[in-house]
Amino acid sequence: MSAATNPDPAPGSIAFIPLEANPELMTSLLHKLGLSKALQIHDVYSITEPELLAFVPRPALALLLVFPVSATYESSRLAEDAGVPEYDGKGEGEPVIWYKQTIRNACGLMGLLHAVSNGPARGFVEPNTPLHRLITSSVPLPPKERSALLERTPELATAHQEAASQGATAAPDAQDDIDLHYVCFVKTEDGTLWELDGRRKGPIARGKLDDGEDVLSEKALLWGPLKFLERGGGDMRFSCVALAGSLD
């Protein structure tokens, strides 16, 4: 894949150990960085069975989908991104905060940052914490400088390393090529459902949700993760976690 079409960080880029889609570890990581304990990450056992969706407290503020980066998906991504200019949004008028991924294997962290930097979840970031300082510093920066800020924030690297090393399965090496990727869906205050992925050219507005709909509503699931499942090509390595109110 040419440099023009390959959105992944270049060889030799800073690399993190891939983060397992483990709600307990993700919650611990976010709390350590400064998210209020009023929120936590929850397993989403099914996006098609209402009785299993009912286990997640509502409203769900963000949905993270782990999916295989298949040839079918890449063809779809290239087609949708063709002709789309690189996003250059910044400042208080920006509809969402979007982070371009320049750290290898950090897509799980990017997903979590997108989840807590946008929509109602941002109001749960405690003041004077690494997360609060990072978001505040990111707002006025364009994407390239925003990515550089992530790279030089040691609290991120330290917290991520600790969480990624404690997964239930053996952690792969930071330099390994991983074919699973995270994408985040959030609903902003104006009702827009956003797809936030650091491998894309920028944030993608997928449609408007009604007041009573969240990221696990039927419409949001149809516009978001179910589209990915359609492109799965028989590869069923999909999983979801959601950011919502704590059960404690």
Coordinates of C-alpha atoms in Angstrom, one line a residue:
M1 CA 0.0 0.0 0.0
S2 CA 1.5 3.4 -1.0
A3 CA 2.2 6.1 1.5
A4 CA -0.7 8.1 0.0
T5 CA -3.2 5.4 0.9
N6 CA -1.7 3.8 4.0
P7 CA -2.8 5.8 7.1
D8 CA -0.8 3.8 9.6
P9 CA 2.2 5.4 11.5
A10 CA 5.4 5.1 9.6
P11 CA 8.0 2.4 10.5
G12 CA 10.2 3.7 13.3
S13 CA 7.3 5.7 14.9
I14 CA 6.7 5.6 18.6
A15 CA 5.0 2.3 19.4
F16 CA 2.8 1.1 22.3
I17 CA 1.8 -2.4 23.4
P18 CA -1.7 -3.0 22.0
L19 CA -4.4 -2.5 24.5
E20 CA -6.8 -5.4 25.2
A21 CA -10.5 -4.6 25.1
N22 CA -10.8 -5.3 28.8
P23 CA -13.3 -3.1 30.5
E24 CA -11.6 -3.3 33.9
L25 CA -8.2 -2.3 32.5
M26 CA -9.6 0.4 30.4
T27 CA -11.6 1.8 33.3
S28 CA -8.5 1.8 35.5
L29 CA -6.5 3.6 32.8
L30 CA -9.1 6.3 32.4
H31 CA -9.5 6.8 36.1
K32 CA -5.7 7.0 36.6
L33 CA -5.6 9.7 33.9
G34 CA -8.4 11.8 35.5
L35 CA -11.9 10.5 34.5
S36 CA -14.4 10.7 37.3
K37 CA -15.3 7.3 38.9
A38 CA -18.9 8.1 38.1
L39 CA -18.2 6.6 34.7
Q40 CA -16.7 3.2 33.7
I41 CA -16.2 1.0 30.7
H42 CA -18.7 -1.8 30.2
D43 CA -18.7 -5.0 28.1
V44 CA -21.4 -4.9 25.4
Y45 CA -22.3 -8.6 25.0
S46 CA -24.5 -8.1 21.9
I47 CA -25.5 -5.2 19.6
T48 CA -28.5 -7.2 18.2
E49 CA -30.1 -8.6 21.3
P50 CA -32.0 -6.0 23.4
E51 CA -31.9 -8.2 26.5
L52 CA -28.1 -8.3 26.5
L53 CA -27.9 -4.6 25.7
A54 CA -29.9 -4.0 28.8
F55 CA -26.9 -4.9 30.9
V56 CA -25.3 -1.5 30.0
P57 CA -26.4 1.5 32.0
R58 CA -28.0 4.2 29.8
P59 CA -27.4 6.6 28.3
A60 CA -24.2 5.1 26.9
L61 CA -21.8 8.1 26.2
A62 CA -19.5 6.4 23.8
L63 CA -19.1 3.0 22.0
L64 CA -15.7 1.5 21.1
L65 CA -15.7 -1.2 18.4
V66 CA -12.8 -3.5 17.9
F67 CA -12.8 -4.9 14.3
P68 CA -10.5 -6.7 11.9
V69 CA -8.9 -4.5 9.3
S70 CA -9.8 -6.6 6.3
A71 CA -9.3 -6.0 2.6
T72 CA -13.0 -5.4 2.3
Y73 CA -12.9 -2.7 5.0
E74 CA -9.8 -1.1 3.5
S75 CA -11.5 -0.9 0.1
S76 CA -14.5 0.8 1.7
R77 CA -12.3 3.2 3.7
L78 CA -10.3 4.2 0.6
A79 CA -13.5 4.7 -1.4
E80 CA -15.1 6.9 1.3
D81 CA -12.0 8.9 1.9
A82 CA -11.2 9.5 -1.7
G83 CA -11.4 13.2 -2.4
V84 CA -12.0 14.1 1.2
P85 CA -9.5 16.8 2.4
E86 CA -7.4 16.2 5.5
Y87 CA -9.1 17.5 8.5
D88 CA -7.6 20.7 10.0
G89 CA -10.1 21.6 12.7
K90 CA -9.1 23.2 15.9
G91 CA -10.3 25.6 18.6
E92 CA -13.5 26.0 20.6
G93 CA -15.7 26.0 17.5
E94 CA -14.6 22.5 16.5
P95 CA -17.6 20.1 16.6
V96 CA -15.5 17.3 18.0
I97 CA -11.9 16.8 19.2
W98 CA -10.2 14.4 16.8
Y99 CA -6.8 12.8 17.3
K100 CA -4.8 11.5 14.3
Q101 CA -3.0 8.4 15.3
T102 CA 0.8 8.6 14.9
I103 CA 1.7 6.1 17.6
R104 CA 1.8 2.5 16.4
N105 CA -0.6 0.1 18.1
A106 CA -2.2 2.9 20.1
C107 CA -5.7 2.7 18.5
G108 CA -7.2 1.5 21.8
L109 CA -5.8 4.6 23.6
M110 CA -7.0 6.8 20.7
G111 CA -10.5 5.3 21.1
L112 CA -10.6 6.0 24.8
L113 CA -9.3 9.6 24.3
H114 CA -12.0 10.2 21.7
A115 CA -14.6 8.8 24.1
V116 CA -13.8 11.1 27.0
S117 CA -12.8 14.2 25.0
N118 CA -16.3 14.6 23.4
G119 CA -19.9 14.8 24.2
P120 CA -21.2 14.6 27.8
A121 CA -18.3 12.5 28.9
R122 CA -15.9 15.4 28.7
G123 CA -17.8 17.0 31.6
F124 CA -16.7 14.0 33.8
V125 CA -13.0 14.7 33.4
E126 CA -11.7 15.9 36.7
P127 CA -9.8 19.3 36.8
N128 CA -6.0 19.4 37.3
T129 CA -5.5 15.9 36.0
P130 CA -3.4 14.6 33.1
L131 CA -6.5 14.0 31.1
H132 CA -7.9 17.5 31.7
R133 CA -4.5 19.1 30.9
L134 CA -4.2 17.1 27.7
I135 CA -7.7 18.0 26.4
T136 CA -7.3 21.6 27.3
S137 CA -4.0 21.8 25.6
S138 CA -5.3 19.9 22.5
V139 CA -8.3 22.2 21.8
P140 CA -6.3 25.1 20.1
L141 CA -4.0 22.8 18.2
P142 CA -4.4 21.5 14.6
P143 CA -4.2 17.7 14.2
K144 CA -0.5 17.4 13.5
E145 CA 0.5 19.4 16.6
R146 CA -2.2 17.6 18.6
S147 CA -0.7 14.2 17.7
A148 CA 2.8 15.5 18.7
L149 CA 1.3 16.5 22.0
L150 CA 0.1 13.0 22.6
E151 CA 3.6 11.6 21.7
R152 CA 5.3 13.8 24.3
T153 CA 2.8 13.3 27.2
P154 CA 4.6 10.9 29.5
E155 CA 1.6 10.2 31.7
L156 CA -0.2 8.7 28.7
A157 CA 2.7 6.4 27.9
T158 CA 3.1 5.3 31.5
A159 CA -0.6 4.6 32.2
H160 CA -1.0 2.8 28.8
Q161 CA 2.0 0.6 29.4
E162 CA 0.7 -0.4 32.8
A163 CA -2.8 -1.2 31.5
A164 CA -1.6 -3.0 28.4
S165 CA 0.8 -5.2 30.3
Q166 CA -1.9 -6.5 32.7
G167 CA -4.3 -8.0 30.1
A168 CA -5.8 -11.4 30.5
T169 CA -3.9 -12.6 27.4
A170 CA -0.1 -12.4 26.7
A171 CA 0.6 -8.9 25.5
P172 CA 2.1 -8.7 22.0
D173 CA 5.2 -6.7 21.3
A174 CA 4.8 -3.0 20.7
Q175 CA 6.4 -3.4 17.2
D176 CA 4.1 -6.3 16.2
D177 CA 1.7 -5.8 13.2
I178 CA -1.8 -6.0 14.6
D179 CA -4.8 -6.4 12.2
L180 CA -7.4 -5.4 14.8
H181 CA -8.4 -1.8 15.2
Y182 CA -10.5 0.4 17.5
V183 CA -13.1 3.0 16.3
C184 CA -15.1 5.2 18.7
F185 CA -18.7 6.4 18.3
V186 CA -19.9 9.4 20.3
K187 CA -23.0 11.6 20.3
T188 CA -22.4 15.3 20.7
E189 CA -24.7 17.8 22.3
D190 CA -26.4 18.7 18.9
G191 CA -27.4 15.0 18.4
T192 CA -24.7 14.2 15.8
L193 CA -23.3 10.6 15.8
W194 CA -19.6 10.9 15.1
E195 CA -17.3 8.1 14.0
L196 CA -13.8 8.9 15.4
D197 CA -10.9 6.9 14.1
G198 CA -7.3 8.1 14.0
R199 CA -6.6 6.2 10.8
R200 CA -9.2 8.2 8.8
K201 CA -8.7 11.7 7.3
G202 CA -10.8 13.2 10.1
P203 CA -14.0 12.8 12.2
I204 CA -17.0 11.5 10.2
A205 CA -20.6 12.6 11.0
R206 CA -22.9 9.6 10.5
G207 CA -26.2 11.3 11.1
K208 CA -28.5 13.0 13.7
L209 CA -29.9 11.1 16.7
D210 CA -33.0 12.2 18.5
D211 CA -32.9 13.4 22.1
G212 CA -33.7 10.1 23.6
E213 CA -31.2 8.1 21.5
D214 CA -27.7 7.2 22.6
V215 CA -24.8 5.4 20.9
L216 CA -26.5 2.0 21.7
S217 CA -29.8 3.1 20.1
E218 CA -31.1 1.1 17.1
K219 CA -30.3 4.0 14.7
A220 CA -26.8 4.5 16.1
L221 CA -26.0 0.8 15.9
L222 CA -27.2 0.7 12.3
W223 CA -25.1 3.7 11.2
G224 CA -22.1 2.5 13.2
P225 CA -21.0 -1.0 14.2
L226 CA -23.5 -2.9 12.2
K227 CA -22.0 -1.4 9.0
F228 CA -18.6 -2.8 10.1
L229 CA -20.1 -6.3 10.6
E230 CA -21.6 -6.2 7.1
R231 CA -18.0 -5.7 5.7
G232 CA -16.6 -8.4 8.0
G233 CA -16.3 -10.9 5.2
G234 CA -16.9 -13.8 7.6
D235 CA -14.2 -12.7 10.1
M236 CA -16.1 -12.5 13.4
R237 CA -13.3 -10.9 15.5
F238 CA -15.6 -8.1 16.6
S239 CA -16.2 -6.8 20.1
C240 CA -17.6 -3.7 21.7
V241 CA -17.3 -1.9 25.0
A242 CA -19.2 1.2 26.1
L243 CA -18.6 4.2 28.3
A244 CA -21.5 4.7 30.7
G245 CA -22.4 5.3 34.3
S246 CA -20.6 3.2 37.0
L247 CA -22.4 0.4 38.7
D248 CA -20.6 1.0 42.0

